[in-house]
Amino acid sequence: MHSGDPFIVAAHAASHTSTLKYMVALRPYALTPAYCKMQCNSFYRSFGDRLILNMVSGTFDDENEIFLEKTTEIEYRRSLIPTFIEKFTSLSFDNDY
């Protein structure tokens, strides 16, 4: 069961509150650091400092069919996290998209 894009769900919830922070789970194999940075930038400009990012290396079984082949090992997914973080943090947060 999929509940939609986590950034859109968090933005919708944030539009109905003023102080709550929202945690978005990121899968480094499912989106690029640049696209993630763009989404975070849009959220920040709209709702301020109310977004928390959580890097996830695991998946549910049905998500493996979408993002990865069934044979992909969790160690490989975990190995992507440092590179994703390095690229994500090297991007300017001030860029207009």
Coordinates of C-alpha atoms in Angstrom, one line a residue:
M1 CA 0.0 0.0 0.0
H2 CA 1.4 3.4 -1.0
S3 CA 0.3 6.6 0.6
G4 CA 1.6 9.0 -2.1
D5 CA 4.7 11.2 -2.4
P6 CA 6.0 11.9 1.1
F7 CA 6.9 15.5 0.4
I8 CA 3.4 16.3 -0.9
V9 CA 1.8 14.6 2.0
A10 CA 4.0 16.5 4.5
A11 CA 3.3 19.8 2.6
H12 CA -0.4 19.2 2.8
A13 CA -0.3 18.5 6.5
A14 CA 2.0 21.5 7.1
S15 CA -0.5 23.7 5.4
H16 CA -3.0 22.8 8.1
T17 CA -0.7 23.4 11.1
S18 CA 1.7 26.1 12.2
T19 CA 4.2 24.5 14.5
L20 CA 4.4 20.7 13.9
K21 CA 7.5 19.3 12.1
Y22 CA 7.2 16.5 9.6
M23 CA 9.6 13.6 8.9
V24 CA 10.1 12.4 5.4
A25 CA 11.7 9.1 4.7
L26 CA 14.2 9.2 1.9
R27 CA 15.4 6.2 -0.1
P28 CA 18.7 7.2 -1.8
Y29 CA 18.0 4.8 -4.7
A30 CA 14.6 6.2 -5.4
L31 CA 15.4 9.9 -6.2
T32 CA 18.4 12.0 -7.0
P33 CA 20.0 14.3 -4.4
A34 CA 19.3 17.3 -6.7
Y35 CA 15.6 16.5 -6.9
C36 CA 15.4 15.9 -3.2
K37 CA 17.1 19.2 -2.5
M38 CA 14.6 21.0 -4.8
Q39 CA 11.7 19.4 -2.9
C40 CA 13.3 20.4 0.5
N41 CA 13.9 23.9 -0.8
S42 CA 10.3 24.3 -1.9
F43 CA 9.0 22.9 1.5
Y44 CA 11.3 25.3 3.4
R45 CA 10.2 28.3 1.4
S46 CA 6.6 27.5 2.0
F47 CA 6.6 26.3 5.6
G48 CA 9.9 27.2 7.2
D49 CA 12.2 24.9 9.1
R50 CA 9.6 22.2 9.7
L51 CA 11.0 19.3 7.7
I52 CA 13.1 16.4 9.1
L53 CA 14.8 13.9 6.7
N54 CA 15.2 10.3 7.5
M55 CA 17.5 8.1 5.3
V56 CA 16.0 4.6 4.8
S57 CA 17.9 1.7 3.3
G58 CA 15.2 -1.0 3.7
T59 CA 12.0 -1.5 1.7
F60 CA 8.7 -3.3 2.0
D61 CA 8.5 -6.4 -0.3
D62 CA 6.2 -4.7 -2.8
E63 CA 8.4 -1.7 -3.1
N64 CA 11.3 -3.9 -4.2
E65 CA 9.5 -4.5 -7.4
I66 CA 9.2 -0.7 -8.0
F67 CA 12.7 0.5 -7.0
L68 CA 15.0 -2.5 -7.1
E69 CA 15.4 -6.0 -8.3
K70 CA 14.6 -8.6 -5.6
T71 CA 18.2 -9.8 -5.5
T72 CA 19.6 -6.4 -4.3
E73 CA 21.2 -6.7 -0.9
I74 CA 20.6 -4.3 1.9
E75 CA 24.3 -3.6 2.2
Y76 CA 24.3 -2.2 -1.3
R77 CA 21.3 0.1 -0.4
R78 CA 23.2 1.2 2.7
S79 CA 26.3 1.9 0.7
L80 CA 24.4 4.6 -1.3
I81 CA 23.6 6.7 1.7
P82 CA 27.0 8.4 2.3
T83 CA 27.2 9.4 -1.4
F84 CA 23.7 10.7 -1.4
I85 CA 24.3 12.8 1.7
E86 CA 27.6 14.1 0.3
K87 CA 25.9 15.2 -3.0
F88 CA 22.8 16.5 -1.2
T89 CA 24.8 18.7 1.2
S90 CA 27.1 20.0 -1.6
L91 CA 24.1 21.5 -3.4
S92 CA 23.3 25.2 -2.7
F93 CA 20.0 25.6 -0.8
D94 CA 19.5 29.1 -2.3
N95 CA 19.0 28.0 -5.9
D96 CA 15.8 29.0 -7.6
Y97 CA 14.3 26.1 -9.5

